[in-house]
PDB file of C-alpha atoms in Angstrom:
ATOM      1  CA  GLU A 163     -20.376 -34.499 -18.335  1.00 94.00           C
ATOM      2  CA  TRP A 164     -20.443 -31.193 -20.192  1.00 97.00           C
ATOM      3  CA  VAL A 165     -18.544 -30.237 -23.348  1.00 98.00           C
ATOM      4  CA  ILE A 166     -17.781 -26.539 -23.770  1.00 98.00           C
ATOM      5  CA  ASP A 167     -17.013 -24.781 -27.050  1.00 98.00           C
ATOM      6  CA  GLY A 168     -16.651 -21.042 -27.491  1.00 97.00           C
ATOM      7  CA  ALA A 169     -14.508 -17.993 -26.880  1.00 97.00           C
ATOM      8  CA  LYS A 170     -14.314 -15.031 -24.525  1.00 96.00           C
ATOM      9  CA  MET A 171     -12.626 -11.701 -25.145  1.00 93.00           C
ATOM     10  CA  PHE A 172     -11.074  -9.727 -22.268  1.00 91.00           C
ATOM     11  CA  THR A 173     -10.465 -12.476 -19.709  1.00 93.00           C
ATOM     12  CA  THR A 174      -8.187 -10.358 -17.547  1.00 90.00           C
ATOM     13  CA  LEU A 175      -5.624 -12.207 -15.384  1.00 93.00           C
ATOM     14  CA  ALA A 176      -6.461 -15.555 -16.995  1.00 96.00           C
ATOM     15  CA  GLN A 177      -2.716 -16.163 -17.325  1.00 97.00           C
ATOM     16  CA  GLU A 178      -2.475 -16.188 -13.526  1.00 97.00           C
ATOM     17  CA  ALA A 179      -5.762 -17.836 -12.589  1.00 97.00           C
ATOM     18  CA  ALA A 180      -6.346 -21.519 -11.819  1.00 98.00           C
ATOM     19  CA  TYR A 181     -10.101 -21.406 -12.476  1.00 98.00           C
ATOM     20  CA  VAL A 182     -12.521 -19.282 -14.451  1.00 96.00           C
ATOM     21  CA  PHE A 183     -16.236 -18.710 -13.952  1.00 95.00           C
ATOM     22  CA  LEU A 184     -17.802 -19.519 -17.301  1.00 96.00           C
ATOM     23  CA  LEU A 185     -21.377 -18.661 -18.232  1.00 96.00           C
ATOM     24  CA  ALA A 186     -22.431 -20.994 -21.044  1.00 96.00           C
ATOM     25  CA  ARG A 187     -25.499 -21.246 -23.255  1.00 96.00           C
ATOM     26  CA  THR A 188     -27.127 -24.580 -22.358  1.00 95.00           C
ATOM     27  CA  ASN A 189     -30.643 -24.101 -23.689  1.00 94.00           C
ATOM     28  CA  PRO A 190     -31.206 -22.232 -26.967  1.00 91.00           C
ATOM     29  CA  ASP A 191     -35.002 -22.671 -26.849  1.00 91.00           C
ATOM     30  CA  VAL A 192     -35.833 -20.321 -23.988  1.00 89.00           C
ATOM     31  CA  ALA A 193     -35.374 -16.619 -23.291  1.00 85.00           C
ATOM     32  CA  LYS A 194     -31.708 -15.649 -23.569  1.00 80.00           C
ATOM     33  CA  HIS A 195     -31.204 -14.952 -19.870  1.00 83.00           C
ATOM     34  CA  ARG A 196     -32.925 -18.219 -18.868  1.00 89.00           C
ATOM     35  CA  GLY A 197     -30.869 -20.631 -20.972  1.00 94.00           C
ATOM     36  CA  LEU A 198     -27.530 -20.035 -19.237  1.00 96.00           C
ATOM     37  CA  THR A 199     -25.583 -22.236 -16.830  1.00 97.00           C
ATOM     38  CA  MET A 200     -22.571 -21.256 -14.726  1.00 97.00           C
ATOM     39  CA  PHE A 201     -19.477 -23.451 -14.481  1.00 98.00           C
ATOM     40  CA  LEU A 202     -16.232 -23.203 -12.523  1.00 97.00           C
ATOM     41  CA  VAL A 203     -13.703 -24.460 -15.049  1.00 98.00           C
ATOM     42  CA  PRO A 204     -10.059 -25.372 -14.281  1.00 98.00           C
ATOM     43  CA  LEU A 205      -7.862 -23.526 -16.765  1.00 97.00           C
ATOM     44  CA  ASP A 206      -5.487 -26.470 -17.145  1.00 96.00           C
ATOM     45  CA  ARG A 207      -8.099 -28.580 -18.950  1.00 96.00           C
ATOM     46  CA  PRO A 208      -7.246 -29.804 -22.467  1.00 97.00           C
ATOM     47  CA  GLY A 209      -8.788 -27.622 -25.155  1.00 98.00           C
ATOM     48  CA  ILE A 210      -8.300 -24.279 -23.384  1.00 98.00           C
ATOM     49  CA  GLU A 211      -6.106 -21.667 -25.039  1.00 98.00           C
ATOM     50  CA  ILE A 212      -5.182 -18.310 -23.500  1.00 98.00           C
ATOM     51  CA  ARG A 213      -3.938 -15.666 -25.940  1.00 98.00           C
ATOM     52  CA  PRO A 214      -2.408 -12.451 -24.588  1.00 97.00           C
ATOM     53  CA  ILE A 215      -3.691  -9.073 -25.735  1.00 96.00           C
ATOM     54  CA  GLU A 216      -1.556  -6.018 -25.021  1.00 92.00           C
ATOM     55  CA  THR A 217      -3.512  -2.812 -24.507  1.00 85.00           C
ATOM     56  CA  LEU A 218      -2.471   0.672 -25.580  1.00 78.00           C
ATOM     57  CA  GLY A 219      -1.847   1.420 -21.923  1.00 72.00           C
ATOM     58  CA  GLY A 220       0.811  -1.265 -21.712  1.00 76.00           C
ATOM     59  CA  GLU A 221      -1.298  -3.712 -19.709  1.00 81.00           C
ATOM     60  CA  ARG A 222      -2.225  -7.278 -20.545  1.00 91.00           C
ATOM     61  CA  THR A 223      -5.636  -8.842 -20.945  1.00 93.00           C
ATOM     62  CA  ASN A 224      -6.508 -12.093 -22.721  1.00 97.00           C
ATOM     63  CA  ALA A 225      -8.753 -13.845 -25.190  1.00 98.00           C
ATOM     64  CA  THR A 226      -9.694 -17.350 -24.050  1.00 98.00           C
ATOM     65  CA  PHE A 227     -10.774 -20.164 -26.363  1.00 98.00           C
ATOM     66  CA  TYR A 228     -12.567 -23.380 -25.435  1.00 98.00           C
ATOM     67  CA  ASN A 229     -12.426 -26.240 -27.902  1.00 98.00           C
ATOM     68  CA  GLY A 230     -14.223 -29.375 -26.732  1.00 97.00           C
ATOM     69  CA  VAL A 231     -13.381 -28.703 -23.078  1.00 98.00           C
ATOM     70  CA  ARG A 232     -14.862 -31.454 -20.889  1.00 97.00           C
ATOM     71  CA  VAL A 233     -15.946 -30.896 -17.301  1.00 97.00           C
ATOM     72  CA  GLY A 234     -17.961 -33.010 -14.929  1.00 96.00           C
ATOM     73  CA  ASP A 235     -21.282 -31.930 -13.510  1.00 97.00           C
ATOM     74  CA  ALA A 236     -19.463 -31.129 -10.259  1.00 97.00           C
ATOM     75  CA  ALA A 237     -18.104 -28.053 -12.072  1.00 97.00           C
ATOM     76  CA  ARG A 238     -21.626 -26.663 -12.423  1.00 98.00           C
ATOM     77  CA  VAL A 239     -22.500 -23.766 -10.097  1.00 97.00           C
ATOM     78  CA  GLY A 240     -26.213 -23.569  -9.371  1.00 95.00           C
ATOM     79  CA  ALA A 241     -29.047 -25.057 -11.367  1.00 95.00           C
ATOM     80  CA  VAL A 242     -28.998 -25.998 -15.035  1.00 96.00           C
ATOM     81  CA  ASP A 243     -30.240 -22.968 -16.999  1.00 95.00           C
ATOM     82  CA  GLY A 244     -30.071 -20.981 -13.744  1.00 95.00           C
ATOM     83  CA  GLY A 245     -26.786 -19.249 -14.444  1.00 95.00           C
ATOM     84  CA  TRP A 246     -28.320 -15.798 -14.755  1.00 92.00           C
ATOM     85  CA  GLY A 247     -29.247 -15.842 -11.076  1.00 90.00           C
ATOM     86  CA  VAL A 248     -25.733 -16.957 -10.145  1.00 91.00           C
ATOM     87  CA  MET A 249     -24.280 -14.161 -12.267  1.00 88.00           C
ATOM     88  CA  THR A 250     -26.561 -11.607 -10.624  1.00 83.00           C
ATOM     89  CA  VAL A 251     -25.245 -12.568  -7.195  1.00 81.00           C
ATOM     90  CA  ALA A 252     -21.641 -12.561  -8.420  1.00 82.00           C
ATOM     91  CA  ARG A 253     -22.048  -9.109  -9.965  1.00 79.00           C
ATOM     92  CA  ALA A 254     -23.530  -7.786  -6.741  1.00 76.00           C
ATOM     93  CA  PHE A 255     -20.419  -8.889  -4.854  1.00 74.00           C
ATOM     94  CA  GLU A 256     -18.169  -7.572  -7.620  1.00 76.00           C
ATOM     95  CA  ARG A 257     -19.592  -4.085  -7.197  1.00 77.00           C
ATOM     96  CA  GLN A 258     -17.460  -3.314  -4.216  1.00 74.00           C
ATOM     97  CA  PRO A 259     -15.380  -0.181  -3.722  1.00 74.00           C
ATOM     98  CA  ALA A 260     -12.230  -1.743  -5.200  1.00 77.00           C
ATOM     99  CA  ALA A 261     -11.180   1.623  -6.629  1.00 87.00           C
ATOM    100  CA  HIS A 262     -11.192   2.969  -3.068  1.00 90.00           C
ATOM    101  CA  TYR A 263      -8.178   0.884  -2.115  1.00 90.00           C
ATOM    102  CA  GLU A 264      -6.272   2.056  -5.161  1.00 91.00           C
ATOM    103  CA  ALA A 265      -7.059   5.658  -4.240  1.00 94.00           C
ATOM    104  CA  VAL A 266      -5.865   5.050  -0.664  1.00 94.00           C
ATOM    105  CA  ARG A 267      -2.558   3.614  -1.907  1.00 93.00           C
ATOM    106  CA  LEU A 268      -2.205   6.502  -4.352  1.00 93.00           C
ATOM    107  CA  LEU A 269      -2.712   9.054  -1.586  1.00 94.00           C
ATOM    108  CA  GLU A 270      -0.160   7.346   0.666  1.00 94.00           C
ATOM    109  CA  ARG A 271       2.460   7.416  -2.095  1.00 91.00           C
ATOM    110  CA  VAL A 272       1.697  11.017  -3.046  1.00 92.00           C
ATOM    111  CA  VAL A 273       1.885  12.236   0.556  1.00 94.00           C
ATOM    112  CA  ALA A 274       5.190  10.429   1.113  1.00 92.00           C
ATOM    113  CA  TRP A 275       6.645  11.854  -2.096  1.00 88.00           C
ATOM    114  CA  ALA A 276       5.384  15.401  -1.440  1.00 89.00           C
ATOM    115  CA  GLU A 277       6.724  15.304   2.117  1.00 92.00           C
ATOM    116  CA  ALA A 278      10.148  14.166   0.938  1.00 90.00           C
ATOM    117  CA  ALA A 279      10.126  16.927  -1.684  1.00 87.00           C
ATOM    118  CA  GLY A 280       9.171  19.579   0.877  1.00 91.00           C
ATOM    119  CA  MET A 281       5.889  20.350  -0.895  1.00 89.00           C
ATOM    120  CA  LEU A 282       3.343  19.765   1.875  1.00 90.00           C
ATOM    121  CA  ASP A 283       3.536  23.384   3.015  1.00 91.00           C
ATOM    122  CA  ASP A 284       2.352  24.537  -0.416  1.00 93.00           C
ATOM    123  CA  PRO A 285      -1.373  25.441  -0.055  1.00 94.00           C
ATOM    124  CA  ALA A 286      -2.166  24.167  -3.559  1.00 91.00           C
ATOM    125  CA  VAL A 287      -0.627  20.786  -2.760  1.00 92.00           C
ATOM    126  CA  ALA A 288      -2.372  20.582   0.614  1.00 93.00           C
ATOM    127  CA  GLU A 289      -5.723  21.444  -0.951  1.00 94.00           C
ATOM    128  CA  ARG A 290      -5.496  18.757  -3.641  1.00 93.00           C
ATOM    129  CA  ILE A 291      -4.290  16.117  -1.193  1.00 94.00           C
ATOM    130  CA  GLY A 292      -7.027  17.073   1.268  1.00 96.00           C
ATOM    131  CA  ARG A 293      -9.668  16.717  -1.424  1.00 96.00           C
ATOM    132  CA  VAL A 294      -8.488  13.194  -2.238  1.00 96.00           C
ATOM    133  CA  ALA A 295      -8.424  12.313   1.464  1.00 97.00           C
ATOM    134  CA  MET A 296     -12.037  13.501   1.867  1.00 97.00           C
ATOM    135  CA  ASP A 297     -13.208  11.366  -1.051  1.00 97.00           C
ATOM    136  CA  ASN A 298     -11.325   8.396   0.361  1.00 96.00           C
ATOM    137  CA  GLU A 299     -13.141   8.770   3.667  1.00 97.00           C
ATOM    138  CA  VAL A 300     -16.517   8.820   1.891  1.00 97.00           C
ATOM    139  CA  GLY A 301     -15.480   5.704  -0.029  1.00 95.00           C
ATOM    140  CA  ARG A 302     -14.582   3.962   3.228  1.00 95.00           C
ATOM    141  CA  VAL A 303     -17.994   4.755   4.728  1.00 96.00           C
ATOM    142  CA  LEU A 304     -19.802   3.484   1.623  1.00 94.00           C
ATOM    143  CA  GLY A 305     -17.746   0.300   1.719  1.00 91.00           C
ATOM    144  CA  GLU A 306     -18.710  -0.250   5.354  1.00 93.00           C
ATOM    145  CA  ALA A 307     -22.370   0.239   4.478  1.00 93.00           C
ATOM    146  CA  LEU A 308     -22.034  -2.471   1.826  1.00 90.00           C
ATOM    147  CA  ALA A 309     -20.292  -4.804   4.281  1.00 89.00           C
ATOM    148  CA  ASP A 310     -23.051  -4.217   6.851  1.00 93.00           C
ATOM    149  CA  ALA A 311     -25.716  -5.082   4.276  1.00 90.00           C
ATOM    150  CA  ILE A 312     -23.944  -8.319   3.330  1.00 86.00           C
ATOM    151  CA  ASP A 313     -23.399  -9.230   6.996  1.00 89.00           C
ATOM    152  CA  GLY A 314     -27.143  -8.756   7.448  1.00 92.00           C
ATOM    153  CA  GLY A 315     -27.884 -11.394   4.820  1.00 88.00           C
ATOM    154  CA  GLU A 316     -28.629  -9.002   1.963  1.00 87.00           C
ATOM    155  CA  LEU A 317     -26.964  -8.797  -1.439  1.00 82.00           C
ATOM    156  CA  GLY A 318     -26.342  -5.096  -0.982  1.00 87.00           C
ATOM    157  CA  VAL A 319     -27.164  -4.323  -4.611  1.00 88.00           C
ATOM    158  CA  VAL A 320     -27.876  -0.636  -4.044  1.00 92.00           C
ATOM    159  CA  GLU A 321     -25.076  -0.225  -1.510  1.00 93.00           C
ATOM    160  CA  GLY A 322     -22.656  -1.918  -3.891  1.00 91.00           C
ATOM    161  CA  SER A 323     -23.676   0.339  -6.762  1.00 93.00           C
ATOM    162  CA  MET A 324     -23.297   3.435  -4.604  1.00 94.00           C
ATOM    163  CA  ALA A 325     -19.848   2.377  -3.413  1.00 94.00           C
ATOM    164  CA  LYS A 326     -18.661   1.326  -6.850  1.00 94.00           C
ATOM    165  CA  LEU A 327     -19.971   4.488  -8.540  1.00 95.00           C
ATOM    166  CA  PHE A 328     -18.521   6.909  -6.032  1.00 96.00           C
ATOM    167  CA  THR A 329     -15.102   5.298  -5.571  1.00 96.00           C
ATOM    168  CA  SER A 330     -14.416   4.740  -9.262  1.00 95.00           C
ATOM    169  CA  GLU A 331     -15.310   8.305 -10.137  1.00 96.00           C
ATOM    170  CA  ALA A 332     -13.412   9.615  -7.099  1.00 96.00           C
ATOM    171  CA  LEU A 333     -10.296   7.779  -8.278  1.00 96.00           C
ATOM    172  CA  THR A 334     -10.735   9.325 -11.722  1.00 96.00           C
ATOM    173  CA  ARG A 335     -10.996  12.801 -10.187  1.00 96.00           C
ATOM    174  CA  ALA A 336      -8.014  12.219  -7.913  1.00 95.00           C
ATOM    175  CA  ALA A 337      -5.798  10.983 -10.724  1.00 94.00           C
ATOM    176  CA  ALA A 338      -6.683  13.925 -12.974  1.00 94.00           C
ATOM    177  CA  ASP A 339      -6.271  16.405 -10.116  1.00 92.00           C
ATOM    178  CA  LEU A 340      -2.868  15.090  -9.079  1.00 92.00           C
ATOM    179  CA  LEU A 341      -1.690  14.874 -12.676  1.00 91.00           C
ATOM    180  CA  ASP A 342      -2.553  18.539 -13.088  1.00 90.00           C
ATOM    181  CA  LEU A 343      -0.896  19.409  -9.783  1.00 87.00           C
ATOM    182  CA  PHE A 344       2.459  17.778 -10.471  1.00 86.00           C
ATOM    183  CA  GLY A 345       2.676  18.849 -14.100  1.00 86.00           C
ATOM    184  CA  PRO A 346       4.607  17.162 -16.926  1.00 88.00           C
ATOM    185  CA  GLU A 347       6.627  14.949 -14.560  1.00 86.00           C
ATOM    186  CA  ALA A 348       3.415  13.254 -13.472  1.00 85.00           C
ATOM    187  CA  VAL A 349       3.184  11.336 -16.759  1.00 87.00           C
ATOM    188  CA  LEU A 350       6.481   9.591 -16.029  1.00 86.00           C
ATOM    189  CA  GLN A 351       6.008   5.902 -15.356  1.00 86.00           C
ATOM    190  CA  HIS A 352       7.301   3.753 -12.540  1.00 84.00           C
ATOM    191  CA  GLY A 353      11.045   3.312 -12.792  1.00 81.00           C
ATOM    192  CA  GLU A 354      11.638   6.532 -14.715  1.00 85.00           C
ATOM    193  CA  ALA A 355      13.767   9.212 -13.077  1.00 86.00           C
ATOM    194  CA  GLY A 356      11.732  12.010 -11.485  1.00 82.00           C
ATOM    195  CA  ALA A 357       8.388  10.177 -11.559  1.00 84.00           C
ATOM    196  CA  PRO A 358       6.223  11.568  -8.729  1.00 81.00           C
ATOM    197  CA  ALA A 359       5.040   8.973  -6.214  1.00 85.00           C
ATOM    198  CA  GLU A 360       7.031   6.252  -7.987  1.00 84.00           C
ATOM    199  CA  GLY A 361       4.852   6.594 -11.061  1.00 87.00           C
ATOM    200  CA  GLY A 362       1.666   6.138  -9.076  1.00 88.00           C
ATOM    201  CA  VAL A 363       0.015   9.249 -10.497  1.00 91.00           C
ATOM    202  CA  GLU A 364       0.619   8.172 -14.084  1.00 91.00           C
ATOM    203  CA  HIS A 365      -0.628   4.649 -13.426  1.00 89.00           C
ATOM    204  CA  ALA A 366      -3.747   5.842 -11.616  1.00 91.00           C
ATOM    205  CA  HIS A 367      -4.589   8.275 -14.402  1.00 91.00           C
ATOM    206  CA  ARG A 368      -4.192   5.534 -17.000  1.00 88.00           C
ATOM    207  CA  HIS A 369      -6.119   2.928 -15.012  1.00 87.00           C
ATOM    208  CA  ALA A 370      -8.898   5.005 -13.427  1.00 91.00           C
ATOM    209  CA  ALA A 371     -11.130   5.085 -16.503  1.00 90.00           C
ATOM    210  CA  VAL A 372     -11.300   1.277 -16.515  1.00 88.00           C
ATOM    211  CA  THR A 373     -12.742   1.256 -13.002  1.00 91.00           C
ATOM    212  CA  THR A 374     -15.786   3.206 -14.235  1.00 93.00           C
ATOM    213  CA  ILE A 375     -16.529   0.453 -16.778  1.00 90.00           C
ATOM    214  CA  TYR A 376     -15.995  -3.002 -15.277  1.00 84.00           C
ATOM    215  CA  ALA A 377     -18.778  -4.577 -13.173  1.00 85.00           C
ATOM    216  CA  GLY A 378     -21.198  -2.177 -14.840  1.00 87.00           C
ATOM    217  CA  THR A 379     -20.551   1.327 -16.101  1.00 92.00           C
ATOM    218  CA  SER A 380     -21.260   4.443 -14.061  1.00 94.00           C
ATOM    219  CA  GLU A 381     -24.462   4.935 -16.076  1.00 94.00           C
ATOM    220  CA  ILE A 382     -25.657   1.450 -15.100  1.00 92.00           C
ATOM    221  CA  GLN A 383     -24.866   2.086 -11.431  1.00 93.00           C
ATOM    222  CA  ARG A 384     -26.863   5.333 -11.511  1.00 95.00           C
ATOM    223  CA  SER A 385     -29.807   3.491 -13.068  1.00 94.00           C
ATOM    224  CA  ILE A 386     -29.706   0.787 -10.377  1.00 92.00           C
ATOM    225  CA  ILE A 387     -29.654   3.403  -7.611  1.00 94.00           C
ATOM    226  CA  ALA A 388     -32.466   5.410  -9.225  1.00 95.00           C
ATOM    227  CA  GLU A 389     -34.723   2.405  -9.799  1.00 93.00           C
ATOM    228  CA  ARG A 390     -34.091   0.301  -6.680  1.00 91.00           C
ATOM    229  CA  ALA A 391     -33.437   2.968  -4.062  1.00 91.00           C
ATOM    230  CA  LEU A 392     -35.563   5.856  -5.309  1.00 91.00           C
ATOM    231  CA  GLY A 393     -38.312   3.985  -7.173  1.00 91.00           C
ATOM    232  CA  LEU A 394     -37.818   5.975 -10.360  1.00 90.00           C
ATOM    233  CA  PRO A 395     -38.882   4.593 -13.772  1.00 90.00           C
ATOM    234  CA  ARG A 396     -36.522   2.376 -15.721  1.00 84.00           C
ATOM    235  CA  SER A 397     -34.024   4.354 -17.777  1.00 74.00           C
ATOM    236  CA  ARG A 398     -33.341   1.660 -20.356  1.00 66.00           C
TER     237      ARG A 398
END
């Protein structure tokens, strides 16, 4: 049996989850990355507290606290003190083009709204929408390359970094471009009268920056690509 004490800031969606992956320090006498063990912890265990944190953007994240939380050894994922390797694999899978799907949904909503408003014949509108569509197609191809690597038994570390980097920054560009295109009304949120694309432009602009941070910032993704794909010296 294991007893877990500690806290974690920014446990997003913990209020909806049934389990949480928890990386715990289990050996203080070895190198920091070697003394970690991964657990899959049920969030209904006694001693777990989830406190909501409201962000400036109106979204919720959480702080989670663990006070004498007991789990059996069956909750352990991988070897004792081998959690860093488990985390490395998990991060590789996390670096998927998730932002791509948000950009695809954004484009669908924008096209539908612009068509209903009779704006698709405007060259400026067509150009901006076409630019987003081109980036979305590149994101799809990068996502397929990652899927092919995983299907081939690889982790797809480089492919995942390429897909994550491109799609998150493409979503950021698309949101800024469409916000500029639709003007002041584009900052109206979902449910407000006159909000373009049902508030999708405003939400994407507010959320896009986050996608360039989670699962490793854009700078980290560039370093991974440079070192592992191009053989360049370490940048950090």
